[in-house]
mmCIF file with all atom_site columns, C-alpha atoms in Angstrom:
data_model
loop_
_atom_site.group_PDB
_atom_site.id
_atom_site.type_symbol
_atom_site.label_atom_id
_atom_site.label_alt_id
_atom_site.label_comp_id
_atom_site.label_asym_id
_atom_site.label_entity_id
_atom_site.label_seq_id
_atom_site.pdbx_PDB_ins_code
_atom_site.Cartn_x
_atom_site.Cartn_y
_atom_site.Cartn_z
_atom_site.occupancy
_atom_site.B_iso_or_equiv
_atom_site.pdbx_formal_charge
_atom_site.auth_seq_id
_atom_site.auth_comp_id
_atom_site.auth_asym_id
_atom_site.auth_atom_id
_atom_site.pdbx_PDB_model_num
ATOM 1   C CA . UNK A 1 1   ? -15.393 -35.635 49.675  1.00 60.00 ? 1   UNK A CA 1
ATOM 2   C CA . UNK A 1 2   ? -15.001 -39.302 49.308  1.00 64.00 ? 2   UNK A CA 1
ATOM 3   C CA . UNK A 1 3   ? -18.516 -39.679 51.385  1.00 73.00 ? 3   UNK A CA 1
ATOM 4   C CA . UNK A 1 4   ? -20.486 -37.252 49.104  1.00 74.00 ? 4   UNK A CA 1
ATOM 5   C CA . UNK A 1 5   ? -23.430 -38.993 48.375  1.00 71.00 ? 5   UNK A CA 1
ATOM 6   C CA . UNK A 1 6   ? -25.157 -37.410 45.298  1.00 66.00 ? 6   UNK A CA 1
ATOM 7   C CA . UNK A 1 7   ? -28.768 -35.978 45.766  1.00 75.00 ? 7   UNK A CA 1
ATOM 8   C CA . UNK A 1 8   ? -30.622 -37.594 42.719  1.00 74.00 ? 8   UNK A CA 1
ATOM 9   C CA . UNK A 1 9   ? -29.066 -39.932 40.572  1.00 77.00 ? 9   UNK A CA 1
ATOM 10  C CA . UNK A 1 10  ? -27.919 -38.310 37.254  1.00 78.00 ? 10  UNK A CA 1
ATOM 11  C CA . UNK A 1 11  ? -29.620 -39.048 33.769  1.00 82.00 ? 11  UNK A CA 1
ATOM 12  C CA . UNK A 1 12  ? -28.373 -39.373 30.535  1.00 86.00 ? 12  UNK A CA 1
ATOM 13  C CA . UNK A 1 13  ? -28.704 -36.031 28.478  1.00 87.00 ? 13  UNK A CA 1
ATOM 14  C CA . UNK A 1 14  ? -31.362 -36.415 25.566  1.00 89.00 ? 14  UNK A CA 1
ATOM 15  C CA . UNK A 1 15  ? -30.745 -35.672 22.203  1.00 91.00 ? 15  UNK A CA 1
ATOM 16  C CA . UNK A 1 16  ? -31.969 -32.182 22.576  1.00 90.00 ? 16  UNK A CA 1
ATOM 17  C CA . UNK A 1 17  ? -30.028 -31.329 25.438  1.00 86.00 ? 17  UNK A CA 1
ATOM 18  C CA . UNK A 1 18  ? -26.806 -32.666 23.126  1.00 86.00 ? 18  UNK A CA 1
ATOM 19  C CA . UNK A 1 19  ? -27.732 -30.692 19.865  1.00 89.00 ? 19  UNK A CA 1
ATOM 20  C CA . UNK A 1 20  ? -28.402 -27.367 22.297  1.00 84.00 ? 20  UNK A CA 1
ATOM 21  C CA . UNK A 1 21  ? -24.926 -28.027 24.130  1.00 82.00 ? 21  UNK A CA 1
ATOM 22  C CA . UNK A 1 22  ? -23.400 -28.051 20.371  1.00 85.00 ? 22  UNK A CA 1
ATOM 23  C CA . UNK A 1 23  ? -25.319 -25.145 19.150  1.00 83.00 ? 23  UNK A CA 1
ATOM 24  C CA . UNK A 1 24  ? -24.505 -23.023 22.296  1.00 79.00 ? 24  UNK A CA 1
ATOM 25  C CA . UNK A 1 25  ? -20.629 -24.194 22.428  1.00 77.00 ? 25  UNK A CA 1
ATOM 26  C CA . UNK A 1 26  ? -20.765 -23.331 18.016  1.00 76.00 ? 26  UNK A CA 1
ATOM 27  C CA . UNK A 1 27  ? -22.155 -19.826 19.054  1.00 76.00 ? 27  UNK A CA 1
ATOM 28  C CA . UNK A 1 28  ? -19.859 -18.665 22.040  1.00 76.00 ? 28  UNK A CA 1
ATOM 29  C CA . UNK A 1 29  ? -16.773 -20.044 19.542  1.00 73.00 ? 29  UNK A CA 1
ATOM 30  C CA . UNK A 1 30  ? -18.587 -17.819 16.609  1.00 70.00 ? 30  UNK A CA 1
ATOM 31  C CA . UNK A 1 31  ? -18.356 -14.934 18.878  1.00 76.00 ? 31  UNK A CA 1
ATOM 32  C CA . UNK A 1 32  ? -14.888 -15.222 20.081  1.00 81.00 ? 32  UNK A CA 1
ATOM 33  C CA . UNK A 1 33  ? -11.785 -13.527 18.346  1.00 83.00 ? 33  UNK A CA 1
ATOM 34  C CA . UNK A 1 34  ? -10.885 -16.046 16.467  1.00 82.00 ? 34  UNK A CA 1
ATOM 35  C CA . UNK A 1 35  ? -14.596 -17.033 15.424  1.00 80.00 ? 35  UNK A CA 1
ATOM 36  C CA . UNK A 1 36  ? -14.438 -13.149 13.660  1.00 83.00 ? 36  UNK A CA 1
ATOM 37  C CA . UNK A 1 37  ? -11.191 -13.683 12.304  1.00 87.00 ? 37  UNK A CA 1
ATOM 38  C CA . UNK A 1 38  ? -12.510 -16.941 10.854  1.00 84.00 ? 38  UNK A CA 1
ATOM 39  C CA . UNK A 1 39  ? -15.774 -15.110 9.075   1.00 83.00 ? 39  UNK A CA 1
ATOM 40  C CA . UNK A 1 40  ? -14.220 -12.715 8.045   1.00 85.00 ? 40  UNK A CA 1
ATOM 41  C CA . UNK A 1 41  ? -11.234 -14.728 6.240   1.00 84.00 ? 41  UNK A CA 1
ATOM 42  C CA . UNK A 1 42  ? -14.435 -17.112 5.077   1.00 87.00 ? 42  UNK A CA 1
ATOM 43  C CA . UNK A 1 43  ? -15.821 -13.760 3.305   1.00 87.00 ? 43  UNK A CA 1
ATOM 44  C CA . UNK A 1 44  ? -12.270 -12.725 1.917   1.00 82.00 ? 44  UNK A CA 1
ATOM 45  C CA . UNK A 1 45  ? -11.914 -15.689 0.496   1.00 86.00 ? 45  UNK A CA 1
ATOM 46  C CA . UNK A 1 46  ? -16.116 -16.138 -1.405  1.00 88.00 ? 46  UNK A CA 1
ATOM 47  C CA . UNK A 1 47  ? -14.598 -12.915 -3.015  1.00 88.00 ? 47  UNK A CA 1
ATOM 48  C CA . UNK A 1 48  ? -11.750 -14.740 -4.341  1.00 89.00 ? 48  UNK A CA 1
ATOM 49  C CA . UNK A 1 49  ? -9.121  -12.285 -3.315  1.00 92.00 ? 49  UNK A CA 1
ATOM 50  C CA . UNK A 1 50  ? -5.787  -11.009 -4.727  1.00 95.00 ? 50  UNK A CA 1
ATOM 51  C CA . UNK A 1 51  ? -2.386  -10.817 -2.463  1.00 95.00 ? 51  UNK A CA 1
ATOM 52  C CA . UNK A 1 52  ? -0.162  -8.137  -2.875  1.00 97.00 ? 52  UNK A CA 1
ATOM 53  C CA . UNK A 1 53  ? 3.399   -8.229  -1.899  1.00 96.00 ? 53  UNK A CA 1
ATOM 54  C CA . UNK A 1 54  ? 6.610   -6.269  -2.903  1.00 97.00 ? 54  UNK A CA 1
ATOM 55  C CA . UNK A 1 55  ? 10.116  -6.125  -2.417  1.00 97.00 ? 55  UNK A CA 1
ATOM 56  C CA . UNK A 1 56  ? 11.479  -2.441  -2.298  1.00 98.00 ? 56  UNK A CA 1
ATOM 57  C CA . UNK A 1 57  ? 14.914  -0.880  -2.324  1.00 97.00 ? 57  UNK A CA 1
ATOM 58  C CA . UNK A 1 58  ? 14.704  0.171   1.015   1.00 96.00 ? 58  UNK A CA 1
ATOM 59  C CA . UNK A 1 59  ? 12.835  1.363   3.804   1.00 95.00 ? 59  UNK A CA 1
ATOM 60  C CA . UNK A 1 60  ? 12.923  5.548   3.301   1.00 95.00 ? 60  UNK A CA 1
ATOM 61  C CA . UNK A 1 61  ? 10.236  8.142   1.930   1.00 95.00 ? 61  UNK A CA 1
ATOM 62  C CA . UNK A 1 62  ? 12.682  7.482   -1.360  1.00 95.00 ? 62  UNK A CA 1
ATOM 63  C CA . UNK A 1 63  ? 11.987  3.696   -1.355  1.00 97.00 ? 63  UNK A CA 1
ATOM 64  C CA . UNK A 1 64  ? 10.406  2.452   -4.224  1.00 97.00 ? 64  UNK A CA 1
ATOM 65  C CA . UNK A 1 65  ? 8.993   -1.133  -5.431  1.00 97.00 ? 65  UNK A CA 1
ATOM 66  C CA . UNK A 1 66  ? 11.507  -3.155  -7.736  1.00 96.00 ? 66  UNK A CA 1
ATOM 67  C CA . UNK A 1 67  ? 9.385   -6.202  -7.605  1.00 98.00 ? 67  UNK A CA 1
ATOM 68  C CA . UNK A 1 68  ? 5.661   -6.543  -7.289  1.00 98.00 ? 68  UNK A CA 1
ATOM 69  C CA . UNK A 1 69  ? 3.684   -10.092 -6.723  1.00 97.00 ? 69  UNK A CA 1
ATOM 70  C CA . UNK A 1 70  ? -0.056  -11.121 -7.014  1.00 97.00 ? 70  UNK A CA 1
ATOM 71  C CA . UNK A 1 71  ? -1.051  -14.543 -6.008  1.00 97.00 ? 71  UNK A CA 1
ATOM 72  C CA . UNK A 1 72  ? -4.550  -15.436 -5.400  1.00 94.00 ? 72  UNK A CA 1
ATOM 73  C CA . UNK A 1 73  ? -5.796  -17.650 -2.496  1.00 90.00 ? 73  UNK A CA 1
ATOM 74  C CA . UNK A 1 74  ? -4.253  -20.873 -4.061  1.00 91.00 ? 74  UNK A CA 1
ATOM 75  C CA . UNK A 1 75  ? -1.088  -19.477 -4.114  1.00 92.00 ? 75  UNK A CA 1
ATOM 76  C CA . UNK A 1 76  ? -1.319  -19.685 -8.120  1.00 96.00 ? 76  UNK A CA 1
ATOM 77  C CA . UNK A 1 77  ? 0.680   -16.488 -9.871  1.00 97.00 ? 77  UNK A CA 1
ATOM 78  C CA . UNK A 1 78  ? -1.233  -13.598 -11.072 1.00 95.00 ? 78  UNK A CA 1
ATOM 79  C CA . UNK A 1 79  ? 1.111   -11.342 -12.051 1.00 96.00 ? 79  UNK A CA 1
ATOM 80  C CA . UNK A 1 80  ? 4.840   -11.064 -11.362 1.00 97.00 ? 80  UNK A CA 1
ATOM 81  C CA . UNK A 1 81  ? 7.223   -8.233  -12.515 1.00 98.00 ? 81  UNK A CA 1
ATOM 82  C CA . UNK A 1 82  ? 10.541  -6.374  -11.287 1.00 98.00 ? 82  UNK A CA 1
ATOM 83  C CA . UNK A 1 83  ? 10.869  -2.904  -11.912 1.00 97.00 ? 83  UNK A CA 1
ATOM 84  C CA . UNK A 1 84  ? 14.022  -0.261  -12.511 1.00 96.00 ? 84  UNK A CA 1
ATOM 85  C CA . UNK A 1 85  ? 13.878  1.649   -9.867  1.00 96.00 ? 85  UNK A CA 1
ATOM 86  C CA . UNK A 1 86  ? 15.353  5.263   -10.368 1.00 95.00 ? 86  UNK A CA 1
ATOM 87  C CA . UNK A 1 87  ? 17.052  5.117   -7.053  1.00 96.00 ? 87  UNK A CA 1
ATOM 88  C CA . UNK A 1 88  ? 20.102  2.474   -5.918  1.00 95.00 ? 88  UNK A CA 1
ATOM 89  C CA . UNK A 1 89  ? 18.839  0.071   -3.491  1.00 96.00 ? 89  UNK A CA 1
ATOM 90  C CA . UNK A 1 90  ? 19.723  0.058   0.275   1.00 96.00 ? 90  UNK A CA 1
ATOM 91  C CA . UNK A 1 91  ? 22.125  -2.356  0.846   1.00 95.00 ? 91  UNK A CA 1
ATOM 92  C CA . UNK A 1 92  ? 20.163  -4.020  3.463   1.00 95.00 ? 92  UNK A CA 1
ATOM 93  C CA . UNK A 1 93  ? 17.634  -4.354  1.538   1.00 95.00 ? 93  UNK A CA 1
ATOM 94  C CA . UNK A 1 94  ? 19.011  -6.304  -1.288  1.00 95.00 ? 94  UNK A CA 1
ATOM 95  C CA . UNK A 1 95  ? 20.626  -8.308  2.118   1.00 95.00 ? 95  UNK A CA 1
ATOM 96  C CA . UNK A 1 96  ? 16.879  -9.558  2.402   1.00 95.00 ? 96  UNK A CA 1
ATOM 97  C CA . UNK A 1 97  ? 15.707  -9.826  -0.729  1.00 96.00 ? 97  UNK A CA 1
ATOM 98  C CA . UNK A 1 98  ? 18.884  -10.865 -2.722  1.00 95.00 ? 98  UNK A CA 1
ATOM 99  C CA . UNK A 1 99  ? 17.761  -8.817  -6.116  1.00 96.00 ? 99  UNK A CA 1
ATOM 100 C CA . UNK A 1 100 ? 20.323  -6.817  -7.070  1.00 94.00 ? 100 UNK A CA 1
ATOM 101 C CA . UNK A 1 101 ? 20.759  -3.494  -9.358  1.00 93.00 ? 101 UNK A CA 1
ATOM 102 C CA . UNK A 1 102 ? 22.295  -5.695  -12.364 1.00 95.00 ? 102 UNK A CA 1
ATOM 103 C CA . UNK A 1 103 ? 19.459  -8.062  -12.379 1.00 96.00 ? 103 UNK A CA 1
ATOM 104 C CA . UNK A 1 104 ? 17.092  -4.957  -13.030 1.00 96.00 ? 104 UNK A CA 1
ATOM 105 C CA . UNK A 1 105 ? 19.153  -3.742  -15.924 1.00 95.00 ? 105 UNK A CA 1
ATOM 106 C CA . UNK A 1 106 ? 16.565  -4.828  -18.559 1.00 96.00 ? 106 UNK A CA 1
ATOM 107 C CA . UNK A 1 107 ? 13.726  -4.376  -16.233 1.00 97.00 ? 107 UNK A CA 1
ATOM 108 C CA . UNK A 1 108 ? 10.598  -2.440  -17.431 1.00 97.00 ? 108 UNK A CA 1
ATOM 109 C CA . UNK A 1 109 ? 9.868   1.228   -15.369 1.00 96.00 ? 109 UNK A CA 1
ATOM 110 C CA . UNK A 1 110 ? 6.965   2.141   -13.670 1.00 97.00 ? 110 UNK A CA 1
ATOM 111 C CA . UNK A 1 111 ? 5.106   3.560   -16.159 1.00 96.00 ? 111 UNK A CA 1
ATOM 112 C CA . UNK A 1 112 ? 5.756   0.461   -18.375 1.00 96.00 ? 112 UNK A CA 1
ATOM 113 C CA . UNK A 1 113 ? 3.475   -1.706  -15.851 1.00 96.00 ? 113 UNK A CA 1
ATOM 114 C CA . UNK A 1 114 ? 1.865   0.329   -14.230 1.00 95.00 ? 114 UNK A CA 1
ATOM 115 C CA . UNK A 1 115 ? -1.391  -0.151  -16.445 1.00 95.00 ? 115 UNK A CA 1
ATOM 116 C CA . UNK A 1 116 ? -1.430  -3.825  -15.816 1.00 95.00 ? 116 UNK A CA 1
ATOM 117 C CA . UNK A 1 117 ? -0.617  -3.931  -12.349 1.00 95.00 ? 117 UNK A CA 1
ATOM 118 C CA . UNK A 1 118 ? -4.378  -1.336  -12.180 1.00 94.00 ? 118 UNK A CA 1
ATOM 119 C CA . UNK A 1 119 ? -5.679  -3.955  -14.298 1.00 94.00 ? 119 UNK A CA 1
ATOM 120 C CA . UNK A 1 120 ? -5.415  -6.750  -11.923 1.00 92.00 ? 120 UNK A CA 1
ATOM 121 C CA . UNK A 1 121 ? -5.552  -5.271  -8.582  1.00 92.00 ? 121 UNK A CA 1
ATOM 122 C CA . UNK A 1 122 ? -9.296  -3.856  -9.680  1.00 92.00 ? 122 UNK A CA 1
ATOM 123 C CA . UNK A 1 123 ? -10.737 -6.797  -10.392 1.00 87.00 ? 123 UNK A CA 1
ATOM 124 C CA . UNK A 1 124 ? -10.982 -7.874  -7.235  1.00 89.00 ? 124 UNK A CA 1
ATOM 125 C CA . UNK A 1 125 ? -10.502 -7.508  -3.587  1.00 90.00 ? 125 UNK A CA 1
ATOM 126 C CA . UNK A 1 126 ? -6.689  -7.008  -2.566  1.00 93.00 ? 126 UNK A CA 1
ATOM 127 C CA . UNK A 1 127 ? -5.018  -8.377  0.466   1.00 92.00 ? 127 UNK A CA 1
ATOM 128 C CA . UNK A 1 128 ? -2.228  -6.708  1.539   1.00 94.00 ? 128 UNK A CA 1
ATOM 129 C CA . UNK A 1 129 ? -0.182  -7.847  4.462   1.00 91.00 ? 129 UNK A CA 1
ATOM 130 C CA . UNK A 1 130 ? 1.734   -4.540  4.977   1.00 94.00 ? 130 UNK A CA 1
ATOM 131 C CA . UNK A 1 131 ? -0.417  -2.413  3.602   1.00 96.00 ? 131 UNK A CA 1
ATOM 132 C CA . UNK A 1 132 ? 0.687   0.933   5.088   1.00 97.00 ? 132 UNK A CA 1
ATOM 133 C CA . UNK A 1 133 ? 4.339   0.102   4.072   1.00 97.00 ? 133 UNK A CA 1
ATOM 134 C CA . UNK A 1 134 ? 3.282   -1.625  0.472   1.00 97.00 ? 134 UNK A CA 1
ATOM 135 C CA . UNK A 1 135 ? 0.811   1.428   -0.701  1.00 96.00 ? 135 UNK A CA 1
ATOM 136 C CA . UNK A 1 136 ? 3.512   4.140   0.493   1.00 97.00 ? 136 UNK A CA 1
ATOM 137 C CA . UNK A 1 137 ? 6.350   2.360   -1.138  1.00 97.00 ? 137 UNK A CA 1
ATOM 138 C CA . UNK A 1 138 ? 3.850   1.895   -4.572  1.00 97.00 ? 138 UNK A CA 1
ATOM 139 C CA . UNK A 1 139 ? 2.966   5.789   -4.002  1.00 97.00 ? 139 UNK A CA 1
ATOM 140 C CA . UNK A 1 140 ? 6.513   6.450   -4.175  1.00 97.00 ? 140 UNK A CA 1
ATOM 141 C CA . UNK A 1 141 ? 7.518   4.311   -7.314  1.00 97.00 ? 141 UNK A CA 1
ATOM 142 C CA . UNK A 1 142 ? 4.521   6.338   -8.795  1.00 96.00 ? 142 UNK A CA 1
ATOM 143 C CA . UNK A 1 143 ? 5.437   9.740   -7.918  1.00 96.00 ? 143 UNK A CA 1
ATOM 144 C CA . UNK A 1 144 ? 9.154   9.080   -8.881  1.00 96.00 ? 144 UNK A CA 1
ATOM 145 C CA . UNK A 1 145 ? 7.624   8.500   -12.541 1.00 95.00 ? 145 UNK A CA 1
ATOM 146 C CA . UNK A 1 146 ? 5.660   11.039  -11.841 1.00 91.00 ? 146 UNK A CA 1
ATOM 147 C CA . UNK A 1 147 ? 2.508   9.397   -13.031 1.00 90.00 ? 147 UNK A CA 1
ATOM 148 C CA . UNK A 1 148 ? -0.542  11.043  -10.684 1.00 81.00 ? 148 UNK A CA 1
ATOM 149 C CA . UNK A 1 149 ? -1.890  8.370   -7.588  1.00 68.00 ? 149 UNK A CA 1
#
């Protein structure tokens, strides 16, 4: 290899040849998976979006919410609230999530929020992380109440 001897010497790339190199290596990056992910987080986010998150009394078809979060894409607070659940909460649960049945004692009920929480999750688009797991378990505080999905 060492006596290769090149056929034509090799020029310098114009400017054109740069800018299409960028625009073509910009394009196939657009297209990958992770260019999609990226435009479709970029459109998420124009919408300014709300986050949803909750922490449940357990995992069962009897779980229900006892804390419900909304941040928006800053991370600021939207709205915040624990519930009284009208089930105990799963032991393991409250392992992860440290709230226990005292500390709900002058908590408000479902249908005491339940308005509000509407309020702010229509607004906008909602991100939900879980979402199979975090609709189910609001289902299920709603039903419990039973105030109609």
């Amino acid at each position: 290899m060492a006596d290769c001897v090149p056929l034509r010497e090799k020029t310098p790339r114009t400017e054109k040849q740069r800018q299409a190199g960028a625009r073509l290596g910009l394009q196939a990056r657009m297209k990958s998976e992770r260019g999609k992910a990226a435009r479709l987080a970029h459109t998420w986010l124009s919408q300014d979006p709300v986050f949803l998150d909750t922490e449940t009394t357990g995992l069962d078809a009897g779980a229900q919410a006892l804390e419900i979060g909304l941040v928006n894409a800053r991370g600021d607070l939207i709205y915040e609230t624990r519930l009284k659940p009208t089930v105990s909460i799963d032991p393991a649960a409250a392992a992860v999530h440290g709230i226990s049945e005292a500390m709900l004692a002058d908590a408000p009920a479902w249908p005491d929020i339940a308005q509000q929480l509407q309020h702010h999750i229509s607004r906008r688009p909602l991100v939900i992380f879980n979402a199979d797991f975090d609709m189910r378990i609001l289902k299920q505080t709603a039903e419990a109440h039973n105030d109609p999905v």
